[in-house]
Amino acid sequence: MLLRQVEYARPATVEEAISLLAEHDGARALAGGQTLVNVMKARAASPDVLVDLADLAELRTIAFSADQGSLEIGAMVTNTQLIASSEVEVARPILAEVAATIADVQVRNRGTIGGNVCVSDPTNHLPPLLAAIDATFTIRGQSGERTVSSDEFFVGVYMTAVGEGELLTKVNVPPSSGAGDGFAGLTIGAHGTYIVNAAATVSDEGARIAIGCVAATPVRAIAMEERLAGGDYSEESVRAAAAGLGASLDPPGDVHGSADFRRHVAEVSAVRAVLQAAGRRK
Ligand SMILES: Cc1cc2nc3c(=O)[nH]c(=O)nc-3n(C[C@H](O)[C@H](O)[C@H](O)COP(=O)(O)OP(=O)(O)OC[C@H]3O[C@@H](n4cnc5c(N)ncnc54)[C@H](O)[C@@H]3O)c2cc1C
């Protein structure tokens, strides 16, 4: 199906993009277009104005922050850029590892980290990963800039803390400081959409675990994290800590797997992600 007629703007600065988004009620930011153009074709979204972020070089950079050594990833950084980035390789290689398994090369070349999180699709790879590594999200609007945690950022299916007339400008990833990161799950075919996934970070401060595809937004496995607080990451201990995780979840069931199957996969994935993360600690 062809797109409905739509106005198109290609601002040269972030400020101009924000003004355009604020001026027009029906305006939407266009990043890689991998989801937005498809939903427009299906008439599931019909923005009046597309504000193309393609020329905003400021949103395409990956750099270490001057102060704490955290990694600042511009919202328009593509999955392919994440995969090739030496900064990502040094700071948090899990980002490249996971980005490399998203869909196919075309989607990875066009799809951006900003688009991946702003679309807030519960089956996407990056939301649970960014929740586990405790990333924060910088949002800019006409009244200024704010930075929110992943708990605040992901609000619901296709809903985030980015409001009307605002842009996500960057994703801030804390330095690993010796922490190990892990990611595991079950996909529909190779490089397919996840049925369930789990991401984990293990550091001297404990484990952070987030489960994807089981609710509208990533779910932190707090009880499992608390059971691991003693710092024993043997397989036996991690398995014991995961017991009951599935029962605490309320995932949907569909043609790819029942709710009970997803509960089981969530436990298995969480165990695998934590063991991988613990094994990578420095
Ligand atoms: C066939 C196919 C398979 C896929 N499989 C997977 C998969 O298995 N796992 C996975 O994680 N992803 C998958 N994706 C999604 C893909 O990785 C992209 O992340 C996703 O399509 C959106 O990124 P985009 O840059 O194309 O954003 P767009 O489609 O351009 O935008 C998506 C939404 O985010 C908003 N937006 C984008 N950037 C900003 C910003 N900076 N500030 C505010 N709002 C913004 C847009 O207005 C729009 O509402 C798949 C996509 C396709 C087409």
mmCIF file of C-alpha atoms and ligand atoms in Angstrom:
data_model
loop_
_atom_site.group_PDB
_atom_site.id
_atom_site.type_symbol
_atom_site.label_atom_id
_atom_site.label_comp_id
_atom_site.label_asym_id
_atom_site.label_seq_id
_atom_site.Cartn_x
_atom_site.Cartn_y
_atom_site.Cartn_z
ATOM 1 C CA MET A 1 0.000 0.000 0.000
ATOM 2 C CA LEU A 2 1.269 3.505 -0.783
ATOM 3 C CA LEU A 3 1.817 6.079 1.939
ATOM 4 C CA ARG A 4 -0.867 8.668 2.564
ATOM 5 C CA GLN A 5 0.318 12.154 1.524
ATOM 6 C CA VAL A 6 2.525 13.627 4.239
ATOM 7 C CA GLU A 7 4.512 16.835 4.704
ATOM 8 C CA TYR A 8 8.264 16.309 5.020
ATOM 9 C CA ALA A 9 10.858 18.441 6.804
ATOM 10 C CA ARG A 10 14.596 17.856 7.088
ATOM 11 C CA PRO A 11 15.887 20.176 9.817
ATOM 12 C CA ALA A 12 19.582 21.026 10.081
ATOM 13 C CA THR A 13 19.706 21.387 13.866
ATOM 14 C CA VAL A 14 18.196 19.659 16.889
ATOM 15 C CA GLU A 15 16.575 22.969 17.928
ATOM 16 C CA GLU A 16 14.891 23.270 14.526
ATOM 17 C CA ALA A 17 13.662 19.662 14.770
ATOM 18 C CA ILE A 18 12.178 20.320 18.209
ATOM 19 C CA SER A 19 10.473 23.525 16.977
ATOM 20 C CA LEU A 20 8.926 21.637 14.063
ATOM 21 C CA LEU A 21 7.700 18.841 16.349
ATOM 22 C CA ALA A 22 6.244 21.384 18.794
ATOM 23 C CA GLU A 23 4.584 23.504 16.072
ATOM 24 C CA HIS A 24 2.667 20.690 14.413
ATOM 25 C CA ASP A 25 0.282 18.490 16.442
ATOM 26 C CA GLY A 26 0.540 15.650 13.953
ATOM 27 C CA ALA A 27 4.328 15.716 13.556
ATOM 28 C CA ARG A 28 6.489 12.626 14.120
ATOM 29 C CA ALA A 29 10.249 12.210 14.184
ATOM 30 C CA LEU A 30 11.613 9.975 11.427
ATOM 31 C CA ALA A 31 14.797 8.088 12.337
ATOM 32 C CA GLY A 32 15.651 4.968 10.291
ATOM 33 C CA GLY A 33 12.019 4.567 9.215
ATOM 34 C CA GLN A 34 12.174 0.798 9.750
ATOM 35 C CA THR A 35 9.045 0.804 11.903
ATOM 36 C CA LEU A 36 7.476 4.177 11.205
ATOM 37 C CA VAL A 37 7.278 3.832 7.421
ATOM 38 C CA ASN A 38 5.868 0.310 7.767
ATOM 39 C CA VAL A 39 3.136 1.413 10.175
ATOM 40 C CA MET A 40 2.349 4.361 7.888
ATOM 41 C CA LYS A 41 2.017 1.986 4.950
ATOM 42 C CA ALA A 42 -0.374 -0.134 7.042
ATOM 43 C CA ARG A 43 -2.244 3.092 7.976
ATOM 44 C CA ALA A 44 -1.685 2.269 11.663
ATOM 45 C CA ALA A 45 -0.075 5.725 11.986
ATOM 46 C CA SER A 46 -0.776 8.782 9.878
ATOM 47 C CA PRO A 47 1.446 11.671 10.872
ATOM 48 C CA ASP A 48 0.804 14.988 9.092
ATOM 49 C CA VAL A 49 4.480 15.981 9.105
ATOM 50 C CA LEU A 50 7.571 13.795 9.114
ATOM 51 C CA VAL A 51 10.540 15.472 10.772
ATOM 52 C CA ASP A 52 13.519 13.605 9.350
ATOM 53 C CA LEU A 53 16.449 13.484 11.783
ATOM 54 C CA ALA A 54 18.900 12.308 9.085
ATOM 55 C CA ASP A 55 20.968 15.514 8.940
ATOM 56 C CA LEU A 56 21.440 15.883 12.695
ATOM 57 C CA ALA A 57 25.123 14.942 12.927
ATOM 58 C CA GLU A 58 25.010 15.741 16.655
ATOM 59 C CA LEU A 59 22.762 12.693 17.157
ATOM 60 C CA ARG A 60 25.035 10.333 15.233
ATOM 61 C CA THR A 61 28.060 10.317 17.538
ATOM 62 C CA ILE A 62 29.322 7.775 20.071
ATOM 63 C CA ALA A 63 31.672 9.334 22.637
ATOM 64 C CA PHE A 64 32.865 9.037 26.208
ATOM 65 C CA SER A 65 31.576 11.761 28.540
ATOM 66 C CA ALA A 66 34.319 14.006 29.887
ATOM 67 C CA ASP A 67 33.550 13.403 33.565
ATOM 68 C CA GLN A 68 32.607 9.835 34.497
ATOM 69 C CA GLY A 69 33.709 7.863 31.452
ATOM 70 C CA SER A 70 30.167 6.875 30.585
ATOM 71 C CA LEU A 71 29.340 6.294 26.945
ATOM 72 C CA GLU A 72 27.023 8.796 25.253
ATOM 73 C CA ILE A 73 25.303 7.284 22.250
ATOM 74 C CA GLY A 74 23.413 9.672 19.961
ATOM 75 C CA ALA A 75 19.814 8.688 19.241
ATOM 76 C CA MET A 76 20.528 8.436 15.482
ATOM 77 C CA VAL A 77 23.383 5.932 15.913
ATOM 78 C CA THR A 78 22.491 2.865 13.847
ATOM 79 C CA ASN A 79 22.858 -0.754 14.923
ATOM 80 C CA THR A 80 25.634 -1.078 12.349
ATOM 81 C CA GLN A 81 27.501 1.828 13.978
ATOM 82 C CA LEU A 82 27.135 0.149 17.399
ATOM 83 C CA ILE A 83 28.577 -3.068 15.979
ATOM 84 C CA ALA A 84 31.617 -1.280 14.463
ATOM 85 C CA SER A 85 32.304 1.173 17.298
ATOM 86 C CA SER A 86 35.661 0.919 19.095
ATOM 87 C CA GLU A 87 34.174 2.922 22.005
ATOM 88 C CA VAL A 88 31.386 0.356 22.415
ATOM 89 C CA GLU A 89 33.918 -2.461 22.211
ATOM 90 C CA VAL A 90 35.930 -0.924 25.045
ATOM 91 C CA ALA A 91 33.036 0.202 27.241
ATOM 92 C CA ARG A 92 30.163 -2.230 26.817
ATOM 93 C CA PRO A 93 30.741 -4.821 24.057
ATOM 94 C CA ILE A 94 27.385 -6.466 24.826
ATOM 95 C CA LEU A 95 25.706 -3.599 22.929
ATOM 96 C CA ALA A 96 27.490 -4.568 19.711
ATOM 97 C CA GLU A 97 26.946 -8.263 20.347
ATOM 98 C CA VAL A 98 23.184 -7.844 20.736
ATOM 99 C CA ALA A 99 22.822 -5.255 17.935
ATOM 100 C CA ALA A 100 24.493 -7.747 15.575
ATOM 101 C CA THR A 101 21.602 -10.179 16.118
ATOM 102 C CA ILE A 102 18.806 -7.714 15.264
ATOM 103 C CA ALA A 103 16.874 -8.748 12.142
ATOM 104 C CA ASP A 104 18.980 -8.423 8.958
ATOM 105 C CA VAL A 105 21.712 -6.217 7.571
ATOM 106 C CA GLN A 106 19.273 -3.760 5.971
ATOM 107 C CA VAL A 107 17.385 -3.213 9.235
ATOM 108 C CA ARG A 108 20.674 -2.893 11.133
ATOM 109 C CA ASN A 109 22.008 -0.347 8.608
ATOM 110 C CA ARG A 110 18.936 1.885 8.870
ATOM 111 C CA GLY A 111 17.508 1.159 12.342
ATOM 112 C CA THR A 112 18.753 3.442 15.129
ATOM 113 C CA ILE A 113 19.142 3.009 18.876
ATOM 114 C CA GLY A 114 16.746 5.945 19.351
ATOM 115 C CA GLY A 115 14.112 4.406 17.098
ATOM 116 C CA ASN A 116 14.502 1.023 18.766
ATOM 117 C CA VAL A 117 13.762 2.394 22.226
ATOM 118 C CA CYS A 118 11.267 5.119 21.204
ATOM 119 C CA VAL A 119 9.068 2.598 19.443
ATOM 120 C CA SER A 120 9.031 0.659 22.754
ATOM 121 C CA ASP A 121 8.065 -2.594 21.094
ATOM 122 C CA PRO A 122 8.091 -5.193 23.922
ATOM 123 C CA THR A 123 9.830 -7.713 21.642
ATOM 124 C CA ASN A 124 12.754 -5.431 20.740
ATOM 125 C CA HIS A 125 16.266 -6.435 21.774
ATOM 126 C CA LEU A 126 17.554 -3.165 23.222
ATOM 127 C CA PRO A 127 15.014 -2.152 25.933
ATOM 128 C CA PRO A 128 15.772 -5.032 28.376
ATOM 129 C CA LEU A 129 19.498 -4.765 27.673
ATOM 130 C CA LEU A 130 19.555 -1.022 28.377
ATOM 131 C CA ALA A 131 17.474 -1.591 31.526
ATOM 132 C CA ALA A 132 19.949 -4.222 32.796
ATOM 133 C CA ILE A 133 23.022 -2.084 32.173
ATOM 134 C CA ASP A 134 21.282 0.854 33.883
ATOM 135 C CA ALA A 135 21.377 3.197 30.900
ATOM 136 C CA THR A 136 19.707 6.598 31.117
ATOM 137 C CA PHE A 137 17.913 8.541 28.399
ATOM 138 C CA THR A 138 18.294 12.246 27.615
ATOM 139 C CA ILE A 139 15.182 13.945 26.272
ATOM 140 C CA ARG A 140 15.167 17.500 24.889
ATOM 141 C CA GLY A 141 12.210 19.801 24.322
ATOM 142 C CA GLN A 142 11.592 23.535 24.036
ATOM 143 C CA SER A 143 11.608 23.890 27.820
ATOM 144 C CA GLY A 144 14.978 22.188 28.230
ATOM 145 C CA GLU A 145 16.604 18.831 28.749
ATOM 146 C CA ARG A 146 16.047 16.021 31.250
ATOM 147 C CA THR A 147 17.586 12.607 31.771
ATOM 148 C CA VAL A 148 15.459 9.679 32.932
ATOM 149 C CA SER A 149 16.124 6.093 34.031
ATOM 150 C CA SER A 150 14.912 3.084 32.045
ATOM 151 C CA ASP A 151 12.145 2.557 34.642
ATOM 152 C CA GLU A 152 10.815 6.022 33.801
ATOM 153 C CA PHE A 153 11.580 5.895 30.066
ATOM 154 C CA PHE A 154 9.614 2.803 29.042
ATOM 155 C CA VAL A 155 5.969 3.613 29.784
ATOM 156 C CA GLY A 156 4.016 1.068 27.727
ATOM 157 C CA VAL A 157 3.691 -0.569 24.326
ATOM 158 C CA TYR A 158 4.760 2.156 21.834
ATOM 159 C CA MET A 159 4.833 4.665 24.706
ATOM 160 C CA THR A 160 7.841 6.297 26.316
ATOM 161 C CA ALA A 161 8.681 9.321 28.439
ATOM 162 C CA VAL A 162 9.355 11.299 25.231
ATOM 163 C CA GLY A 163 6.415 13.719 25.088
ATOM 164 C CA GLU A 164 4.831 15.730 22.268
ATOM 165 C CA GLY A 165 7.350 18.153 20.792
ATOM 166 C CA GLU A 166 10.309 16.353 22.356
ATOM 167 C CA LEU A 167 13.214 14.320 21.031
ATOM 168 C CA LEU A 168 15.327 11.608 22.569
ATOM 169 C CA THR A 169 18.825 12.953 21.963
ATOM 170 C CA LYS A 170 21.096 10.354 23.548
ATOM 171 C CA VAL A 171 21.352 7.133 25.494
ATOM 172 C CA ASN A 172 23.927 7.234 28.312
ATOM 173 C CA VAL A 173 25.605 3.962 29.217
ATOM 174 C CA PRO A 174 27.516 3.828 32.516
ATOM 175 C CA PRO A 175 31.103 2.541 32.490
ATOM 176 C CA SER A 176 31.253 -1.200 33.117
ATOM 177 C CA SER A 177 33.831 -0.762 35.942
ATOM 178 C CA GLY A 178 34.607 -4.457 35.845
ATOM 179 C CA ALA A 179 30.991 -5.584 35.540
ATOM 180 C CA GLY A 180 30.101 -8.421 33.175
ATOM 181 C CA ASP A 181 27.060 -8.327 30.889
ATOM 182 C CA GLY A 182 24.979 -11.196 29.488
ATOM 183 C CA PHE A 183 22.029 -11.648 27.133
ATOM 184 C CA ALA A 184 20.023 -14.768 26.340
ATOM 185 C CA GLY A 185 16.635 -15.757 25.001
ATOM 186 C CA LEU A 186 14.635 -17.669 22.463
ATOM 187 C CA THR A 187 13.918 -16.263 18.996
ATOM 188 C CA ILE A 188 11.512 -17.239 16.254
ATOM 189 C CA GLY A 189 14.140 -18.573 13.840
ATOM 190 C CA ALA A 190 17.705 -17.268 13.477
ATOM 191 C CA HIS A 191 17.946 -13.465 13.928
ATOM 192 C CA GLY A 192 14.200 -13.431 14.493
ATOM 193 C CA THR A 193 12.000 -11.637 16.939
ATOM 194 C CA TYR A 194 12.357 -12.790 20.522
ATOM 195 C CA ILE A 195 9.689 -14.902 22.205
ATOM 196 C CA VAL A 196 11.368 -14.066 25.533
ATOM 197 C CA ASN A 197 14.767 -12.577 26.321
ATOM 198 C CA ALA A 198 16.756 -11.677 29.432
ATOM 199 C CA ALA A 199 19.663 -9.315 30.032
ATOM 200 C CA ALA A 200 21.909 -9.225 33.082
ATOM 201 C CA THR A 201 24.768 -7.233 34.519
ATOM 202 C CA VAL A 202 26.857 -8.635 37.364
ATOM 203 C CA SER A 203 29.171 -6.332 39.301
ATOM 204 C CA ASP A 204 30.592 -6.065 42.809
ATOM 205 C CA GLU A 205 27.338 -4.314 43.721
ATOM 206 C CA GLY A 206 25.224 -7.310 42.679
ATOM 207 C CA ALA A 207 23.129 -8.337 39.695
ATOM 208 C CA ARG A 208 20.671 -6.300 37.609
ATOM 209 C CA ILE A 209 18.377 -8.504 35.564
ATOM 210 C CA ALA A 210 15.691 -7.432 33.061
ATOM 211 C CA ILE A 211 13.278 -9.689 31.207
ATOM 212 C CA GLY A 212 11.885 -8.711 27.791
ATOM 213 C CA CYS A 213 8.740 -9.750 25.846
ATOM 214 C CA VAL A 214 6.760 -10.724 28.960
ATOM 215 C CA ALA A 215 5.013 -7.385 29.571
ATOM 216 C CA ALA A 216 4.569 -3.996 27.916
ATOM 217 C CA THR A 217 7.943 -2.823 29.230
ATOM 218 C CA PRO A 218 11.089 -4.622 30.467
ATOM 219 C CA VAL A 219 10.510 -6.326 33.832
ATOM 220 C CA ARG A 220 13.266 -6.204 36.471
ATOM 221 C CA ALA A 221 13.721 -9.565 38.242
ATOM 222 C CA ILE A 222 14.116 -7.914 41.648
ATOM 223 C CA ALA A 223 13.503 -11.044 43.784
ATOM 224 C CA MET A 224 16.129 -12.967 41.792
ATOM 225 C CA GLU A 225 18.555 -10.039 42.145
ATOM 226 C CA GLU A 226 17.993 -10.048 45.921
ATOM 227 C CA ARG A 227 18.571 -13.801 46.180
ATOM 228 C CA LEU A 228 21.933 -13.313 44.435
ATOM 229 C CA ALA A 229 22.995 -10.514 46.801
ATOM 230 C CA GLY A 230 25.370 -12.876 48.601
ATOM 231 C CA GLY A 231 27.564 -12.921 45.490
ATOM 232 C CA ASP A 232 27.428 -16.683 44.810
ATOM 233 C CA TYR A 233 27.161 -17.036 41.026
ATOM 234 C CA SER A 234 27.627 -20.788 40.844
ATOM 235 C CA GLU A 235 25.178 -22.458 38.448
ATOM 236 C CA GLU A 236 23.375 -24.106 41.354
ATOM 237 C CA SER A 237 22.919 -20.810 43.171
ATOM 238 C CA VAL A 238 21.774 -18.916 40.049
ATOM 239 C CA ARG A 239 19.250 -21.650 39.217
ATOM 240 C CA ALA A 240 17.927 -21.566 42.773
ATOM 241 C CA ALA A 241 17.648 -17.753 42.606
ATOM 242 C CA ALA A 242 15.601 -17.982 39.388
ATOM 243 C CA ALA A 243 13.054 -20.372 40.892
ATOM 244 C CA GLY A 244 9.726 -18.586 41.115
ATOM 245 C CA LEU A 245 10.670 -15.896 38.571
ATOM 246 C CA GLY A 246 8.342 -17.393 35.957
ATOM 247 C CA ALA A 247 5.438 -17.549 38.390
ATOM 248 C CA SER A 248 5.850 -13.845 39.147
ATOM 249 C CA LEU A 249 5.379 -12.914 35.469
ATOM 250 C CA ASP A 250 2.163 -12.490 33.509
ATOM 251 C CA PRO A 251 3.242 -12.890 29.870
ATOM 252 C CA PRO A 252 0.865 -13.140 26.923
ATOM 253 C CA GLY A 253 0.344 -16.446 25.110
ATOM 254 C CA ASP A 254 0.141 -16.673 21.331
ATOM 255 C CA VAL A 255 0.836 -18.959 18.391
ATOM 256 C CA HIS A 256 4.579 -18.906 19.188
ATOM 257 C CA GLY A 257 4.243 -20.011 22.796
ATOM 258 C CA SER A 258 1.781 -20.204 25.664
ATOM 259 C CA ALA A 259 2.076 -17.972 28.709
ATOM 260 C CA ASP A 260 3.412 -20.945 30.710
ATOM 261 C CA PHE A 261 6.050 -21.664 28.077
ATOM 262 C CA ARG A 262 7.141 -18.010 28.224
ATOM 263 C CA ARG A 263 7.383 -18.209 32.032
ATOM 264 C CA HIS A 264 9.665 -21.218 31.670
ATOM 265 C CA VAL A 265 11.795 -19.548 28.970
ATOM 266 C CA ALA A 266 12.101 -16.439 31.146
ATOM 267 C CA GLU A 267 13.652 -18.490 33.978
ATOM 268 C CA VAL A 268 16.018 -20.361 31.669
ATOM 269 C CA SER A 269 17.039 -17.120 29.878
ATOM 270 C CA ALA A 270 17.614 -15.271 33.149
ATOM 271 C CA VAL A 271 19.879 -18.084 34.403
ATOM 272 C CA ARG A 272 21.862 -18.078 31.144
ATOM 273 C CA ALA A 273 22.193 -14.282 31.055
ATOM 274 C CA VAL A 274 23.402 -14.121 34.681
ATOM 275 C CA LEU A 275 25.897 -16.983 34.240
ATOM 276 C CA GLN A 276 27.266 -15.310 31.091
ATOM 277 C CA ALA A 277 27.513 -11.945 32.874
ATOM 278 C CA ALA A 278 29.182 -13.453 35.960
ATOM 279 C CA GLY A 279 31.694 -15.273 33.763
ATOM 280 C CA ARG A 280 32.654 -11.998 32.072
ATOM 281 C CA ARG A 281 33.289 -10.018 35.248
ATOM 282 C CA LYS A 282 36.789 -8.573 35.515
HETATM 283 C C1 LIG B 1 11.666 -6.671 9.417
HETATM 284 C C2 LIG B 1 12.075 -6.037 10.726
HETATM 285 C C3 LIG B 1 12.445 -6.846 11.775
HETATM 286 C C4 LIG B 1 12.838 -6.300 12.989
HETATM 287 N N1 LIG B 1 13.203 -7.112 14.002
HETATM 288 C C5 LIG B 1 13.656 -6.581 15.154
HETATM 289 C C6 LIG B 1 14.071 -7.407 16.226
HETATM 290 O O1 LIG B 1 14.009 -8.629 16.179
HETATM 291 N N2 LIG B 1 14.554 -6.807 17.346
HETATM 292 C C7 LIG B 1 14.636 -5.444 17.475
HETATM 293 O O2 LIG B 1 15.095 -4.964 18.492
HETATM 294 N N3 LIG B 1 14.223 -4.641 16.492
HETATM 295 C C8 LIG B 1 13.727 -5.172 15.344
HETATM 296 N N4 LIG B 1 13.291 -4.343 14.361
HETATM 297 C C9 LIG B 1 13.197 -2.896 14.662
HETATM 298 C C10 LIG B 1 14.432 -2.113 14.197
HETATM 299 O O3 LIG B 1 15.581 -2.640 14.803
HETATM 300 C C11 LIG B 1 14.358 -0.608 14.572
HETATM 301 O O4 LIG B 1 14.815 -0.409 15.867
HETATM 302 C C12 LIG B 1 13.005 -0.037 14.583
HETATM 303 O O5 LIG B 1 12.389 -0.373 13.364
HETATM 304 C C13 LIG B 1 12.935 1.472 14.802
HETATM 305 O O6 LIG B 1 14.116 2.147 14.505
HETATM 306 P P1 LIG B 1 14.171 3.262 13.406
HETATM 307 O O7 LIG B 1 15.454 4.002 13.605
HETATM 308 O O8 LIG B 1 13.905 2.715 12.071
HETATM 309 O O9 LIG B 1 12.979 4.244 13.874
HETATM 310 P P2 LIG B 1 11.719 4.810 13.080
HETATM 311 O O10 LIG B 1 10.943 3.713 12.458
HETATM 312 O O11 LIG B 1 12.117 5.939 12.197
HETATM 313 O O12 LIG B 1 10.909 5.420 14.316
HETATM 314 C C14 LIG B 1 10.234 4.573 15.229
HETATM 315 C C15 LIG B 1 9.454 5.449 16.235
HETATM 316 O O13 LIG B 1 10.340 6.107 17.114
HETATM 317 C C16 LIG B 1 10.192 7.533 17.027
HETATM 318 N N5 LIG B 1 11.553 8.087 17.124
HETATM 319 C C17 LIG B 1 12.653 7.660 16.466
HETATM 320 N N6 LIG B 1 13.734 8.342 16.871
HETATM 321 C C18 LIG B 1 13.292 9.228 17.801
HETATM 322 C C19 LIG B 1 13.957 10.212 18.591
HETATM 323 N N7 LIG B 1 15.283 10.428 18.533
HETATM 324 N N8 LIG B 1 13.214 10.928 19.471
HETATM 325 C C20 LIG B 1 11.866 10.726 19.554
HETATM 326 N N9 LIG B 1 11.188 9.805 18.834
HETATM 327 C C21 LIG B 1 11.907 9.070 17.958
HETATM 328 C C22 LIG B 1 9.529 7.788 15.683
HETATM 329 O O14 LIG B 1 8.777 8.989 15.679
HETATM 330 C C23 LIG B 1 8.632 6.554 15.560
HETATM 331 O O15 LIG B 1 7.445 6.742 16.300
HETATM 332 C C24 LIG B 1 12.867 -4.873 13.148
HETATM 333 C C25 LIG B 1 12.480 -4.035 12.076
HETATM 334 C C26 LIG B 1 12.076 -4.618 10.884
HETATM 335 C C27 LIG B 1 11.660 -3.698 9.745
#
